[in-house]
mmCIF file of C-alpha atoms in Angstrom:
data_model
loop_
_atom_site.group_PDB
_atom_site.id
_atom_site.type_symbol
_atom_site.label_atom_id
_atom_site.label_comp_id
_atom_site.label_asym_id
_atom_site.label_seq_id
_atom_site.Cartn_x
_atom_site.Cartn_y
_atom_site.Cartn_z
ATOM 1 C CA MET A 1 -13.239 -10.501 -29.155
ATOM 2 C CA PRO A 2 -12.333 -12.407 -25.968
ATOM 3 C CA ARG A 3 -9.504 -11.062 -23.824
ATOM 4 C CA LYS A 4 -6.455 -13.200 -23.182
ATOM 5 C CA GLN A 5 -6.385 -14.970 -19.827
ATOM 6 C CA LYS A 6 -3.104 -13.622 -18.399
ATOM 7 C CA LEU A 7 -2.718 -9.867 -18.226
ATOM 8 C CA SER A 8 0.657 -8.139 -18.334
ATOM 9 C CA GLY A 9 1.641 -5.733 -15.569
ATOM 10 C CA ARG A 10 1.171 -2.818 -17.947
ATOM 11 C CA GLU A 11 -2.345 -3.976 -18.874
ATOM 12 C CA LYS A 12 -3.245 -4.298 -15.195
ATOM 13 C CA ALA A 13 -1.931 -0.776 -14.554
ATOM 14 C CA ALA A 14 -4.030 0.565 -17.440
ATOM 15 C CA ILE A 15 -7.173 -1.189 -16.163
ATOM 16 C CA LEU A 16 -6.543 0.165 -12.652
ATOM 17 C CA LEU A 17 -6.106 3.743 -13.935
ATOM 18 C CA VAL A 18 -9.343 3.511 -15.919
ATOM 19 C CA ALA A 19 -11.137 2.154 -12.841
ATOM 20 C CA LEU A 20 -9.803 4.988 -10.663
ATOM 21 C CA GLY A 21 -11.113 7.648 -13.016
ATOM 22 C CA PRO A 22 -9.433 10.620 -14.755
ATOM 23 C CA GLU A 23 -8.869 12.795 -11.664
ATOM 24 C CA LEU A 24 -6.976 10.164 -9.651
ATOM 25 C CA ALA A 25 -5.216 8.829 -12.764
ATOM 26 C CA ALA A 26 -3.913 12.349 -13.495
ATOM 27 C CA LYS A 27 -2.482 12.606 -9.955
ATOM 28 C CA ILE A 28 -0.707 9.258 -10.403
ATOM 29 C CA PHE A 29 0.733 10.374 -13.754
ATOM 30 C CA LYS A 30 2.452 13.265 -11.967
ATOM 31 C CA HIS A 31 4.698 10.726 -10.215
ATOM 32 C CA LEU A 32 5.628 8.751 -13.345
ATOM 33 C CA LYS A 33 8.410 9.208 -15.892
ATOM 34 C CA GLU A 34 7.596 10.516 -19.366
ATOM 35 C CA ASP A 35 8.153 7.162 -21.093
ATOM 36 C CA GLU A 36 5.978 5.395 -18.495
ATOM 37 C CA ILE A 37 3.155 7.877 -19.109
ATOM 38 C CA GLU A 38 3.428 7.324 -22.864
ATOM 39 C CA GLN A 39 3.352 3.520 -22.483
ATOM 40 C CA LEU A 40 0.363 3.598 -20.131
ATOM 41 C CA THR A 41 -1.517 6.098 -22.293
ATOM 42 C CA LEU A 42 -1.052 3.811 -25.294
ATOM 43 C CA GLU A 43 -2.176 0.811 -23.228
ATOM 44 C CA ILE A 44 -5.291 2.647 -22.042
ATOM 45 C CA ALA A 45 -6.089 3.685 -25.622
ATOM 46 C CA ASN A 46 -5.863 0.035 -26.743
ATOM 47 C CA LEU A 47 -8.087 -1.301 -23.978
ATOM 48 C CA GLN A 48 -11.264 -2.936 -25.142
ATOM 49 C CA LYS A 49 -14.354 -3.394 -22.993
ATOM 50 C CA ILE A 50 -13.232 -4.636 -19.577
ATOM 51 C CA PRO A 51 -15.474 -7.214 -17.888
ATOM 52 C CA SER A 52 -16.444 -6.046 -14.400
ATOM 53 C CA GLU A 53 -15.099 -9.284 -12.881
ATOM 54 C CA GLU A 54 -11.676 -8.710 -14.457
ATOM 55 C CA GLN A 55 -11.630 -5.126 -13.233
ATOM 56 C CA ARG A 56 -12.539 -6.305 -9.746
ATOM 57 C CA ARG A 57 -9.661 -8.839 -9.767
ATOM 58 C CA VAL A 58 -7.132 -6.171 -10.791
ATOM 59 C CA ILE A 59 -8.303 -3.776 -8.063
ATOM 60 C CA GLU A 60 -8.231 -6.564 -5.465
ATOM 61 C CA GLU A 61 -4.690 -7.558 -6.486
ATOM 62 C CA PHE A 62 -3.552 -3.942 -6.252
ATOM 63 C CA HIS A 63 -5.154 -3.627 -2.807
ATOM 64 C CA GLN A 64 -3.414 -6.801 -1.588
ATOM 65 C CA MET A 65 -0.031 -5.618 -2.900
ATOM 66 C CA CYS A 66 -0.458 -2.263 -1.131
ATOM 67 C CA LEU A 67 -1.330 -4.013 2.131
ATOM 68 C CA ALA A 68 1.667 -6.325 1.791
ATOM 69 C CA GLN A 69 4.029 -3.389 1.231
ATOM 70 C CA GLU A 70 2.580 -1.639 4.282
ATOM 71 C CA TYR A 71 3.082 -4.760 6.418
ATOM 72 C CA ILE A 72 6.673 -5.108 5.188
ATOM 73 C CA ALA A 73 7.353 -1.460 6.059
ATOM 74 C CA GLN A 74 5.878 -1.982 9.551
ATOM 75 C CA GLY A 75 7.596 -5.194 10.560
ATOM 76 C CA GLY A 76 9.562 -6.765 7.741
ATOM 77 C CA ILE A 77 8.871 -9.631 5.340
ATOM 78 C CA ASP A 78 8.251 -12.279 8.032
ATOM 79 C CA TYR A 79 5.650 -10.085 9.711
ATOM 80 C CA ALA A 80 3.944 -9.383 6.368
ATOM 81 C CA LYS A 81 3.899 -13.092 5.509
ATOM 82 C CA GLU A 82 2.353 -13.987 8.874
ATOM 83 C CA ILE A 83 -0.433 -11.390 8.557
ATOM 84 C CA LEU A 84 -1.177 -12.249 4.933
ATOM 85 C CA GLU A 85 -1.302 -15.987 5.676
ATOM 86 C CA LYS A 86 -3.952 -15.387 8.334
ATOM 87 C CA ALA A 87 -5.994 -13.260 5.946
ATOM 88 C CA LEU A 88 -5.501 -14.995 2.607
ATOM 89 C CA GLY A 89 -3.996 -18.443 3.234
ATOM 90 C CA SER A 90 -0.407 -19.670 2.777
ATOM 91 C CA GLN A 91 -0.364 -20.006 -1.010
ATOM 92 C CA LYS A 92 -1.890 -16.611 -1.761
ATOM 93 C CA ALA A 93 0.369 -14.945 0.824
ATOM 94 C CA MET A 94 3.489 -16.470 -0.742
ATOM 95 C CA ASP A 95 2.377 -15.422 -4.237
ATOM 96 C CA ILE A 96 2.059 -11.797 -3.107
ATOM 97 C CA ILE A 97 5.329 -11.804 -1.136
ATOM 98 C CA ASN A 98 7.201 -13.395 -4.058
ATOM 99 C CA ARG A 99 5.852 -10.809 -6.503
ATOM 100 C CA LEU A 100 6.867 -7.990 -4.200
ATOM 101 C CA THR A 101 10.301 -9.272 -3.195
ATOM 102 C CA ALA A 102 11.262 -9.842 -6.817
ATOM 103 C CA SER A 103 11.651 -6.071 -7.098
ATOM 104 C CA LEU A 104 11.491 -4.998 -3.456
ATOM 105 C CA GLN A 105 14.515 -3.571 -1.740
ATOM 106 C CA VAL A 106 14.298 -4.282 1.983
ATOM 107 C CA ARG A 107 15.612 -1.200 3.666
ATOM 108 C CA PRO A 108 18.958 -1.358 5.467
ATOM 109 C CA PHE A 109 18.869 -1.090 9.262
ATOM 110 C CA ASP A 110 15.493 -2.827 9.274
ATOM 111 C CA PHE A 111 16.274 -4.243 12.718
ATOM 112 C CA ILE A 112 16.706 -0.700 14.095
ATOM 113 C CA ARG A 113 13.408 0.489 12.590
ATOM 114 C CA LYS A 114 11.581 -1.957 14.874
ATOM 115 C CA ALA A 115 13.328 -0.814 18.061
ATOM 116 C CA GLU A 116 12.016 1.637 20.641
ATOM 117 C CA PRO A 117 13.459 5.189 20.357
ATOM 118 C CA SER A 118 14.553 5.100 24.020
ATOM 119 C CA GLN A 119 16.663 2.007 23.284
ATOM 120 C CA LEU A 120 17.995 3.454 20.061
ATOM 121 C CA ILE A 121 19.300 6.654 21.624
ATOM 122 C CA ASN A 122 21.505 4.660 23.994
ATOM 123 C CA PHE A 123 22.556 2.480 21.102
ATOM 124 C CA ILE A 124 23.708 5.214 18.693
ATOM 125 C CA GLN A 125 24.434 8.382 20.706
ATOM 126 C CA ASN A 126 28.168 7.670 20.977
ATOM 127 C CA GLU A 127 28.566 6.806 17.297
ATOM 128 C CA HIS A 128 30.226 9.161 14.823
ATOM 129 C CA PRO A 129 27.767 11.853 13.599
ATOM 130 C CA GLN A 130 28.020 10.552 10.020
ATOM 131 C CA THR A 131 27.063 7.058 11.210
ATOM 132 C CA ILE A 132 24.090 8.465 13.154
ATOM 133 C CA ALA A 133 23.034 10.501 10.099
ATOM 134 C CA LEU A 134 23.221 7.404 7.895
ATOM 135 C CA ILE A 135 21.096 5.343 10.298
ATOM 136 C CA MET A 136 18.530 8.123 10.811
ATOM 137 C CA ALA A 137 18.155 8.583 7.050
ATOM 138 C CA PHE A 138 16.750 5.060 6.871
ATOM 139 C CA LEU A 139 14.344 5.418 9.801
ATOM 140 C CA ARG A 140 10.718 6.497 9.645
ATOM 141 C CA PRO A 141 10.521 10.313 10.028
ATOM 142 C CA GLU A 142 8.596 10.112 13.324
ATOM 143 C CA GLN A 143 11.190 7.698 14.740
ATOM 144 C CA ALA A 144 14.129 9.783 13.511
ATOM 145 C CA SER A 145 12.561 12.950 14.918
ATOM 146 C CA GLN A 146 12.406 11.438 18.417
ATOM 147 C CA LEU A 147 16.070 10.489 18.198
ATOM 148 C CA LEU A 148 17.073 13.914 16.903
ATOM 149 C CA SER A 149 15.204 15.657 19.726
ATOM 150 C CA ALA A 150 16.999 13.506 22.322
ATOM 151 C CA LEU A 151 20.499 14.413 21.101
ATOM 152 C CA PRO A 152 22.480 17.439 22.396
ATOM 153 C CA PRO A 153 21.683 20.674 20.475
ATOM 154 C CA GLU A 154 25.111 20.948 18.819
ATOM 155 C CA LYS A 155 24.848 17.360 17.616
ATOM 156 C CA GLN A 156 21.323 17.942 16.288
ATOM 157 C CA ILE A 157 22.601 20.658 13.952
ATOM 158 C CA ASP A 158 25.568 18.619 12.736
ATOM 159 C CA ILE A 159 23.447 15.531 12.020
ATOM 160 C CA ALA A 160 20.619 17.457 10.332
ATOM 161 C CA LYS A 161 23.168 19.081 8.017
ATOM 162 C CA ARG A 162 24.809 15.728 7.251
ATOM 163 C CA ILE A 163 21.436 14.148 6.365
ATOM 164 C CA ALA A 164 20.475 17.092 4.154
ATOM 165 C CA THR A 165 23.756 17.009 2.221
ATOM 166 C CA MET A 166 23.863 13.209 1.981
ATOM 167 C CA ASP A 167 23.266 11.903 -1.524
ATOM 168 C CA ARG A 168 24.309 8.326 -2.261
ATOM 169 C CA THR A 169 26.148 5.805 -0.104
ATOM 170 C CA SER A 170 27.758 2.624 -1.380
ATOM 171 C CA PRO A 171 26.145 -0.606 -0.144
ATOM 172 C CA GLU A 172 29.561 -1.745 1.119
ATOM 173 C CA ILE A 173 29.658 1.141 3.610
ATOM 174 C CA ILE A 174 26.091 0.446 4.721
ATOM 175 C CA GLN A 175 26.915 -3.237 5.190
ATOM 176 C CA GLU A 176 30.065 -2.372 7.139
ATOM 177 C CA VAL A 177 28.130 -0.061 9.479
ATOM 178 C CA GLU A 178 25.547 -2.795 10.065
ATOM 179 C CA ARG A 179 28.276 -5.367 10.677
ATOM 180 C CA VAL A 180 30.135 -3.145 13.149
ATOM 181 C CA LEU A 181 26.887 -2.545 15.016
ATOM 182 C CA GLU A 182 26.763 -6.350 15.465
ATOM 183 C CA LYS A 183 23.252 -6.766 14.134
ATOM 184 C CA GLN A 184 21.921 -8.943 11.384
ATOM 185 C CA LEU A 185 22.383 -7.494 7.938
ATOM 186 C CA ALA A 186 19.403 -6.101 6.104
ATOM 187 C CA SER A 187 18.949 -7.534 2.599
ATOM 188 C CA LEU A 188 20.626 -5.226 0.117
ATOM 189 C CA VAL A 189 19.409 -5.867 -3.395
ATOM 190 C CA THR A 190 20.668 -2.638 -4.907
ATOM 191 C CA GLN A 191 22.349 -1.124 -7.897
ATOM 192 C CA ASP A 192 25.854 0.289 -7.564
ATOM 193 C CA TYR A 193 24.680 2.828 -5.017
ATOM 194 C CA THR A 194 21.793 3.192 -2.620
ATOM 195 C CA ALA A 195 19.983 6.530 -2.554
ATOM 196 C CA VAL A 196 19.821 7.781 1.028
ATOM 197 C CA GLY A 197 19.313 11.001 2.927
ATOM 198 C CA GLY A 198 18.948 14.279 1.107
ATOM 199 C CA ILE A 199 17.015 17.437 1.842
ATOM 200 C CA GLN A 200 13.570 15.806 1.746
ATOM 201 C CA THR A 201 14.655 13.303 4.413
ATOM 202 C CA VAL A 202 15.705 16.028 6.844
ATOM 203 C CA VAL A 203 12.510 17.976 6.004
ATOM 204 C CA ASP A 204 10.389 14.920 6.883
ATOM 205 C CA ILE A 205 12.249 14.612 10.183
ATOM 206 C CA LEU A 206 12.050 18.315 11.067
ATOM 207 C CA ASN A 207 8.349 18.380 10.234
ATOM 208 C CA THR A 208 7.731 15.987 13.128
ATOM 209 C CA VAL A 209 10.207 17.185 15.770
ATOM 210 C CA ASP A 210 9.181 19.645 18.472
ATOM 211 C CA ARG A 211 9.305 23.354 17.629
ATOM 212 C CA GLY A 212 12.357 23.998 19.862
ATOM 213 C CA THR A 213 14.508 21.399 18.115
ATOM 214 C CA GLU A 214 13.431 22.597 14.676
ATOM 215 C CA LYS A 215 14.125 26.257 15.537
ATOM 216 C CA ASN A 216 17.573 25.421 16.946
ATOM 217 C CA ILE A 217 18.598 23.486 13.813
ATOM 218 C CA ILE A 218 17.193 25.981 11.286
ATOM 219 C CA GLU A 219 18.782 29.009 13.005
ATOM 220 C CA ALA A 220 22.179 27.302 13.107
ATOM 221 C CA LEU A 221 21.926 26.232 9.461
ATOM 222 C CA GLU A 222 20.995 29.808 8.492
ATOM 223 C CA ASN A 223 24.378 30.877 9.870
ATOM 224 C CA GLN A 224 26.374 27.928 8.488
ATOM 225 C CA ASP A 225 24.706 27.373 5.115
ATOM 226 C CA PRO A 226 21.978 29.950 4.300
ATOM 227 C CA GLU A 227 21.096 28.391 0.916
ATOM 228 C CA LEU A 228 20.572 24.949 2.439
ATOM 229 C CA ALA A 229 18.515 26.432 5.299
ATOM 230 C CA GLU A 230 16.307 28.324 2.833
ATOM 231 C CA GLU A 231 15.671 25.225 0.703
ATOM 232 C CA ILE A 232 14.768 23.208 3.811
ATOM 233 C CA LYS A 233 12.415 25.953 5.041
ATOM 234 C CA GLN A 234 10.663 26.182 1.664
ATOM 235 C CA ARG A 235 9.974 22.451 1.687
ATOM 236 C CA MET A 236 8.935 22.208 5.324
ATOM 237 C CA PHE A 237 5.478 23.643 4.801
ATOM 238 C CA VAL A 238 3.730 23.290 1.459
ATOM 239 C CA PHE A 239 0.464 24.902 0.421
ATOM 240 C CA GLU A 240 -1.592 21.740 0.948
ATOM 241 C CA ASP A 241 -0.434 21.724 4.608
ATOM 242 C CA ILE A 242 -2.887 24.573 5.273
ATOM 243 C CA VAL A 243 -5.215 21.802 6.460
ATOM 244 C CA LEU A 244 -2.907 21.458 9.501
ATOM 245 C CA LEU A 245 -3.830 24.950 10.718
ATOM 246 C CA ASP A 246 -6.681 25.597 13.101
ATOM 247 C CA ASN A 247 -9.512 27.938 12.065
ATOM 248 C CA ARG A 248 -8.185 30.901 14.025
ATOM 249 C CA SER A 249 -4.759 30.580 12.363
ATOM 250 C CA ILE A 250 -6.323 30.254 8.904
ATOM 251 C CA GLN A 251 -8.365 33.412 9.478
ATOM 252 C CA ARG A 252 -5.204 35.245 10.589
ATOM 253 C CA VAL A 253 -3.358 34.095 7.450
ATOM 254 C CA LEU A 254 -6.243 35.105 5.176
ATOM 255 C CA ARG A 255 -6.045 38.699 6.456
ATOM 256 C CA GLU A 256 -2.548 38.931 4.914
ATOM 257 C CA ILE A 257 -3.402 37.426 1.521
ATOM 258 C CA ASP A 258 -4.496 39.246 -1.612
ATOM 259 C CA ASN A 259 -7.772 37.760 -2.904
ATOM 260 C CA LYS A 260 -6.383 37.426 -6.451
ATOM 261 C CA ASP A 261 -3.410 35.397 -5.144
ATOM 262 C CA LEU A 262 -5.767 33.238 -3.111
ATOM 263 C CA ALA A 263 -8.031 32.532 -6.095
ATOM 264 C CA LEU A 264 -5.020 31.622 -8.247
ATOM 265 C CA ALA A 265 -3.529 29.407 -5.526
ATOM 266 C CA LEU A 266 -6.812 27.555 -5.044
ATOM 267 C CA LYS A 267 -7.018 26.763 -8.782
ATOM 268 C CA GLY A 268 -4.420 24.049 -8.237
ATOM 269 C CA SER A 269 -5.377 22.899 -4.741
ATOM 270 C CA SER A 270 -7.235 19.868 -3.435
ATOM 271 C CA GLU A 271 -10.925 19.929 -2.540
ATOM 272 C CA GLU A 272 -9.943 19.565 1.125
ATOM 273 C CA VAL A 273 -7.923 22.803 1.019
ATOM 274 C CA LYS A 274 -10.698 24.667 -0.812
ATOM 275 C CA LYS A 275 -13.236 23.473 1.741
ATOM 276 C CA ILE A 276 -11.199 24.583 4.776
ATOM 277 C CA ILE A 277 -10.498 27.996 3.196
ATOM 278 C CA PHE A 278 -14.121 28.607 2.194
ATOM 279 C CA ASN A 279 -15.276 27.559 5.681
ATOM 280 C CA ASN A 280 -13.218 30.427 7.100
ATOM 281 C CA VAL A 281 -14.425 33.286 4.903
ATOM 282 C CA SER A 282 -17.747 35.074 4.627
ATOM 283 C CA LYS A 283 -20.309 33.883 2.108
ATOM 284 C CA ARG A 284 -19.803 37.045 0.030
ATOM 285 C CA LEU A 285 -16.018 36.636 -0.076
ATOM 286 C CA ARG A 286 -16.367 32.954 -0.922
ATOM 287 C CA GLU A 287 -18.589 33.828 -3.875
ATOM 288 C CA MET A 288 -16.113 36.500 -5.034
ATOM 289 C CA ILE A 289 -13.185 34.058 -4.921
ATOM 290 C CA GLN A 290 -15.154 31.351 -6.714
ATOM 291 C CA GLU A 291 -16.154 33.902 -9.354
ATOM 292 C CA ASP A 292 -12.507 34.960 -9.807
ATOM 293 C CA MET A 293 -11.480 31.310 -10.181
ATOM 294 C CA GLU A 294 -14.186 30.723 -12.784
ATOM 295 C CA TYR A 295 -13.386 33.809 -14.871
ATOM 296 C CA MET A 296 -9.651 33.041 -14.726
ATOM 297 C CA GLY A 297 -10.050 30.060 -17.015
ATOM 298 C CA PRO A 298 -7.003 27.816 -17.616
ATOM 299 C CA VAL A 299 -3.868 29.109 -15.876
ATOM 300 C CA ARG A 300 -0.203 28.144 -16.017
ATOM 301 C CA LEU A 301 0.953 25.717 -13.319
ATOM 302 C CA LYS A 302 3.957 27.982 -12.711
ATOM 303 C CA ASP A 303 1.663 30.919 -11.842
ATOM 304 C CA VAL A 304 -0.380 28.739 -9.468
ATOM 305 C CA GLU A 305 2.778 27.514 -7.723
ATOM 306 C CA GLU A 306 4.092 31.079 -7.347
ATOM 307 C CA ALA A 307 0.807 32.198 -5.762
ATOM 308 C CA GLN A 308 0.859 29.194 -3.421
ATOM 309 C CA GLN A 309 4.483 29.912 -2.454
ATOM 310 C CA LYS A 310 3.570 33.536 -1.600
ATOM 311 C CA ILE A 311 0.943 32.220 0.809
ATOM 312 C CA VAL A 312 3.356 29.649 2.277
ATOM 313 C CA ASN A 313 5.896 32.438 2.911
ATOM 314 C CA ILE A 314 3.237 34.433 4.773
ATOM 315 C CA ILE A 315 2.356 31.384 6.883
ATOM 316 C CA ARG A 316 6.008 30.733 7.785
ATOM 317 C CA LYS A 317 6.481 34.400 8.713
ATOM 318 C CA LEU A 318 3.409 34.386 10.968
ATOM 319 C CA GLU A 319 4.616 31.190 12.630
ATOM 320 C CA GLU A 320 8.067 32.673 13.246
ATOM 321 C CA THR A 321 6.501 35.669 14.998
ATOM 322 C CA GLY A 322 4.324 33.339 17.094
ATOM 323 C CA GLU A 323 1.039 34.622 15.670
ATOM 324 C CA ILE A 324 -0.026 31.177 14.469
ATOM 325 C CA ILE A 325 0.908 27.602 15.353
ATOM 326 C CA ILE A 326 1.565 24.853 12.817
ATOM 327 C CA SER A 327 0.620 21.469 14.215
ATOM 328 C CA ARG A 328 3.613 19.138 14.500
ATOM 329 C CA GLY A 329 5.078 16.504 16.826
ATOM 330 C CA GLY A 330 6.351 17.325 20.293
ATOM 331 C CA GLY A 331 4.875 18.497 23.556
ATOM 332 C CA ASP A 332 5.512 22.190 23.032
ATOM 333 C CA GLU A 333 2.588 22.361 20.590
ATOM 334 C CA ILE A 334 0.056 22.027 23.436
ATOM 335 C CA VAL A 335 -1.701 25.350 23.995
ATOM 336 C CA VAL A 336 -3.206 26.044 27.405
#
């Protein structure tokens, strides 16, 4: 039975997931809503034989859309259009941009995202802390971290706390802030409210600031709001971030970990994490851990996450005492 010429978005998504294979498809499903998973599962089940040429077209379209989104994030829609035109021609570039912008929300303060941090600090340092927090919540984490590091210590704490406790801000307020700053308005195609800030935003920023700035903010938050500080600390280093540690640090961490906890934690980890762990243990220990993992059979995700969190807590404790170093932005990470 011949397939219809024009595929729906859902059909394309199903074809892409099949092409990616079960392992990658399962990882993507983790980020989808329940009803979306059900719809896609049904679509995949109803797929007939997919011609290789059709599969190739779907993958190519997905690749082009990803590139376009990356270009928009880097320099805005005009920049994306210019790059795509050079690569794909005017018509194809416009098709991609139009498909994206139909649902794309161009981030507020886009003009600030393109500016140099040294210019930005002069531009915003005298603004109200809530205004600075709002602007920084929309910046790339590495850009926001440079700004945060350049502010006075007492202001760093205040702004980090404001970003972490920020939830939703009305588009009218965002527009007013942009207008007062006498810059062109970013395009706001939003619902009633625009999600901004939150704990994950401040975590992303703190993960890239220098160690001194991070320590100053966390210690102050521990005094002002212990629950908030604890939630931020738990999110700042996740189990998969073990790949950021050097071999010496990994070996130090492994001395503190129970082998059963390690085997359980590795059951739910990426191949990259398993590889770096196994590269830092003896052949005999590696075989023992692999044997434990095999005999364990299926395990509950909750148990895996608890084992991983135990290990993360050990890593954070060793970093706090200076026994290991977690790679992050800033000059104070250089070891001589």
